Coordinates of C-alpha atoms in Angstrom, one line a residue:
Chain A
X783 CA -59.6 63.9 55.8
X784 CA -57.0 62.0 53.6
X785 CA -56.5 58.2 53.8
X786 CA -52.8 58.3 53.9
X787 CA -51.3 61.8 55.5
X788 CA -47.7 62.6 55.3
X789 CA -45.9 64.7 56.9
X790 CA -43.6 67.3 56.7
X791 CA -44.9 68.2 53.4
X792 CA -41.3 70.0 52.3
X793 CA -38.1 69.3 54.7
X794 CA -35.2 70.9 54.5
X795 CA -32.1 69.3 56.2
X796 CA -28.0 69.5 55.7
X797 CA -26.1 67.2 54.5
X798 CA -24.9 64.5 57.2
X799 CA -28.6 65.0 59.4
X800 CA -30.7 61.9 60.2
X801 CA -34.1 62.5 58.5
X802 CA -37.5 61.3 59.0
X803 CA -40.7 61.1 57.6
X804 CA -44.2 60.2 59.1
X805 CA -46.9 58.3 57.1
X806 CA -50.2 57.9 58.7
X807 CA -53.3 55.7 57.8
X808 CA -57.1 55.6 58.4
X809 CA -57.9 51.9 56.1
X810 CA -57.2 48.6 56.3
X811 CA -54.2 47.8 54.9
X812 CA -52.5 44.8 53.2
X813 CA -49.4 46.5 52.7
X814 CA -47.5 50.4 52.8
X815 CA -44.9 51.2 50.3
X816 CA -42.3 53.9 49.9
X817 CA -41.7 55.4 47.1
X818 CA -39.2 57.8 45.8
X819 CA -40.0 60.2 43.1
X820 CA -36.6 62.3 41.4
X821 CA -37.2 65.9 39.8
X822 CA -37.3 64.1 36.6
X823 CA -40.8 62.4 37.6
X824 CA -39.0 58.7 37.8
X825 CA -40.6 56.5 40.3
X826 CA -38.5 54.0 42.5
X827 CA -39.9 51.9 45.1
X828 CA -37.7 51.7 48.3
X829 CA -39.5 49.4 50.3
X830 CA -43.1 47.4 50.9
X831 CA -44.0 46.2 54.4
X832 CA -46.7 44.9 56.2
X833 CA -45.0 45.2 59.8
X834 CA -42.2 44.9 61.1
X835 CA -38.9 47.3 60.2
X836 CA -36.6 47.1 56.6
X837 CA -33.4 48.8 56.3
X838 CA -31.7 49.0 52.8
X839 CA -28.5 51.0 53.5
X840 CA -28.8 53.9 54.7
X841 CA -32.7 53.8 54.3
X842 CA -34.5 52.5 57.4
X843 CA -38.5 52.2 57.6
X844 CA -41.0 51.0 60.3
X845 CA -44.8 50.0 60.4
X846 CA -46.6 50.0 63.4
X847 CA -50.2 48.5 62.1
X848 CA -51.7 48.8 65.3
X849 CA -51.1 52.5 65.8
X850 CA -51.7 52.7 61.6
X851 CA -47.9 55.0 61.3
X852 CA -45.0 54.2 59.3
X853 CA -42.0 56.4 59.1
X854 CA -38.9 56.7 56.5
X855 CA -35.6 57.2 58.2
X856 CA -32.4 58.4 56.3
X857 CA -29.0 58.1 58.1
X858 CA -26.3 59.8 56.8
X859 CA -28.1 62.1 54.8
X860 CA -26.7 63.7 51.3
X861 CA -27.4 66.0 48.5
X862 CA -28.0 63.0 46.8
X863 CA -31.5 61.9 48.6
X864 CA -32.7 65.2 47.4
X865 CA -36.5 64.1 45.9
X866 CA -40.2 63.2 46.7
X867 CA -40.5 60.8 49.3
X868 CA -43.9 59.2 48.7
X869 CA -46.1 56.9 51.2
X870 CA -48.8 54.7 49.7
X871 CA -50.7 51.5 51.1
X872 CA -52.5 48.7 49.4
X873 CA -56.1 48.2 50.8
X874 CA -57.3 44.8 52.0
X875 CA -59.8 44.5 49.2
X876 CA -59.0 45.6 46.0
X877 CA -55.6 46.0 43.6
X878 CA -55.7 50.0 44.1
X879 CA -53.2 52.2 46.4
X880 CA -54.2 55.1 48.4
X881 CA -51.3 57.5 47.9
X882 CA -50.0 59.8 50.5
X883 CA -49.2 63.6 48.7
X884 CA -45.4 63.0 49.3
X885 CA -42.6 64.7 51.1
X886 CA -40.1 67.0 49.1
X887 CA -36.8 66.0 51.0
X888 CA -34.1 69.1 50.2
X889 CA -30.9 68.1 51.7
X890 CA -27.8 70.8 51.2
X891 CA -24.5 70.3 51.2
Chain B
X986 CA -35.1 40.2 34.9
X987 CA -39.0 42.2 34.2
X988 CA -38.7 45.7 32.7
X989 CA -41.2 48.2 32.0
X990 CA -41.0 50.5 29.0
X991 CA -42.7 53.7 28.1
X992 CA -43.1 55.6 25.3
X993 CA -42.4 58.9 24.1
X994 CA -41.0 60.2 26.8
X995 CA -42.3 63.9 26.4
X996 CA -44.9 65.0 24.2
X997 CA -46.5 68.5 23.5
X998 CA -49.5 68.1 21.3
X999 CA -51.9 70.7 21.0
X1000 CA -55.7 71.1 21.9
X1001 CA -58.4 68.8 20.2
X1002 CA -55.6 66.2 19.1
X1003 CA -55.2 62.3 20.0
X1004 CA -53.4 61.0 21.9
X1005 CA -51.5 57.5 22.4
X1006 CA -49.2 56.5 24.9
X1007 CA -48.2 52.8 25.2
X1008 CA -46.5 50.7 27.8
X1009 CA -45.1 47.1 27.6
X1010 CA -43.8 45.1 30.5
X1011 CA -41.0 42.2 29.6
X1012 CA -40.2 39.2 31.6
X1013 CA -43.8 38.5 33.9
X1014 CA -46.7 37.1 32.9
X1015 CA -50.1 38.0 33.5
X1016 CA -49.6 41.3 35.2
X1017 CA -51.8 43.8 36.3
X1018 CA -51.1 47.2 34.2
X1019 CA -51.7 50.8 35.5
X1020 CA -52.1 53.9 34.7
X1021 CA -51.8 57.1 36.8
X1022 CA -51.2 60.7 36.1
X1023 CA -49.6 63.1 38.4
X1024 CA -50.6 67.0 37.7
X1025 CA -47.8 69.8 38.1
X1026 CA -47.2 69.7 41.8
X1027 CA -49.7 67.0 42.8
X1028 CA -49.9 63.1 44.0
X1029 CA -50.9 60.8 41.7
X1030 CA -54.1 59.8 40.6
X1031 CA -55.2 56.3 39.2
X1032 CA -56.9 56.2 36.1
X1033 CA -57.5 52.9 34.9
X1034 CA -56.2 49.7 35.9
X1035 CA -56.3 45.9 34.0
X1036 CA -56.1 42.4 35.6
X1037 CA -56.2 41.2 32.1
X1038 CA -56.4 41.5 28.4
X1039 CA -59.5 43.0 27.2
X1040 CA -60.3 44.0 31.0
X1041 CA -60.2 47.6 32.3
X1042 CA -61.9 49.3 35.1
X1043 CA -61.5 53.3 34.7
X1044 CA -61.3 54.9 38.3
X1045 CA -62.5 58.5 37.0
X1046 CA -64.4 60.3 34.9
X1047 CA -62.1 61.7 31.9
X1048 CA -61.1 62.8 28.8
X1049 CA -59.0 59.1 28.6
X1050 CA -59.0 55.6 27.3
X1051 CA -57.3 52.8 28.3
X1052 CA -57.1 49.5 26.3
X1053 CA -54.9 46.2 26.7
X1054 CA -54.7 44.5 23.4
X1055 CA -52.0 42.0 24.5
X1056 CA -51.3 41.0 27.7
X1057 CA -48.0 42.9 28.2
X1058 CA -49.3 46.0 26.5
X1059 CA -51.3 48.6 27.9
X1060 CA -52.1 51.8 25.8
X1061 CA -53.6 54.8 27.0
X1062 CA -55.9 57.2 24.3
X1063 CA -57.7 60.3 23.8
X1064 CA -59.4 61.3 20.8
X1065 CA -59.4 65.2 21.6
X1066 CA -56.9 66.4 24.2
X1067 CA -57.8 69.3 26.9
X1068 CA -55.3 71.2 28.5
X1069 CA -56.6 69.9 31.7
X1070 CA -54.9 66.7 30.2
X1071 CA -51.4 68.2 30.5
X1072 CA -49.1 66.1 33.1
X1073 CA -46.9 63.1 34.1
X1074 CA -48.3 59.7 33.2
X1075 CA -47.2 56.8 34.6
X1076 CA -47.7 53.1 34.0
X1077 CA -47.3 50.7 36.6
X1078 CA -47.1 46.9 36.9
X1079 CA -47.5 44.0 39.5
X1080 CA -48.8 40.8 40.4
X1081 CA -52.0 39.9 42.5
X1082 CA -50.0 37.8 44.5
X1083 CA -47.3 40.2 45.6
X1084 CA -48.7 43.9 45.8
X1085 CA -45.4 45.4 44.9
X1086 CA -45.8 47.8 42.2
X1087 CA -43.1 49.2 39.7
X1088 CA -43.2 52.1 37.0
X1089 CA -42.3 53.0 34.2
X1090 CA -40.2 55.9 33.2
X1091 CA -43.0 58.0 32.6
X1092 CA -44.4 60.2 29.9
X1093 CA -44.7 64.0 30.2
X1094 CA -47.7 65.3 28.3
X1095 CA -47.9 69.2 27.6
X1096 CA -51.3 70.0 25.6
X1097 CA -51.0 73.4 24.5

């Protein structure tokens, strides 16, 4: 069984639909992280959190540590958000992250 | 403002050749450098990562070689490419304190 497990794995939604993605973990964690990965392999990092809820637009995510889930939430969706949506947490002990495989997010006009 | 540069951007080399990507990180001192590849269709993997010049811990067995000769500079190396070495190769940066990481624009390998 993974550390991290994301789910869905592919979602397709129109344009307009409020989206959501599920990150679950199994470790100790210092930190989770979403990440955003376009078709041209560029990495962006949307948020890191350790509990608590962040919102950046129309981007909304949650941690609840003592049920180990995060989810992503998109408002408002558009073509636009089309990409990998990525989940990965920092461990308590060492620099590495655990990476979730990623959600590929298709959102049609 | 700290950047993160990468370079090339795509390569296609063929089998049994070196290799040598570099990445330098402006504006941050002492940070800890990554590097991870990401196969066709796959999450990505961690392949070595340095809290410091001269320091690198390699997280798999491989083809690859990581080396920071400057604090700010992390290179990754072959001396014969595989095809099994064909992918997206990111470097990464941040600082112990904050666990934030940021990447670089990536390099995408093709060994033919």
């Amino acid at each position: 069984k993974n550390e991290v497990e994301q789910s869905p794995q592919n979602l397709t939604a129109q344009e307009g639909e409020f989206i959501t993605i599920n990150c679950s973990y199994s470790v100790g964690i210092s930190a989770l992280h979403w990440l955003q990965q376009h078709p041209g392999g560029g990495i962006v990092s949307l948020f890191m959190l350790s509990s608590g809820k962040k919102k950046h637009g129309r981007l909304i995510a949650t941690i609840n540590i003592q049920e180990k889930h995060s989810s992503l939430h998109i408002t408002a969706s558009h073509p636009r958000d089309s990409a990998v949506y990525i989940c990965a947490v920092s461990l308590d002990s060492n620099y590495q992250l655990i990476w979730g495989a990623g959600t590929k997010l298709i959102i049609k006009p | 403002s700290q950047t993160i540069h990468q370079w090339p951007a795509t390569l296609v080399q063929p089998v049994g050749s070196p290799l040598s990507l570099e990445c330098t990180v402006e504006g941050t001192s002492n940070p800890n450098l990554y590097w991870y590849r990401q196969a066709a269709g796959r999450g990505l993997q961690l392949l070595f990562y340095s809290v410091g010049i001269g320091q690198i811990s390699s997280e798999v067995p491989q083809n690859l070689s990581a080396s920071r000769p400057q604090d700010r500079q992390f290179i990754l190396s072959s001396k014969k490419l595989l095809l099994s070495d064909s992918g997206f190769y990111l470097c990464a940066w941040d600082l112990t304190a904050s666990n934030e990481q940021f990447f670089g624009p990536g390099t995408r390998l093709t060994v033919l």
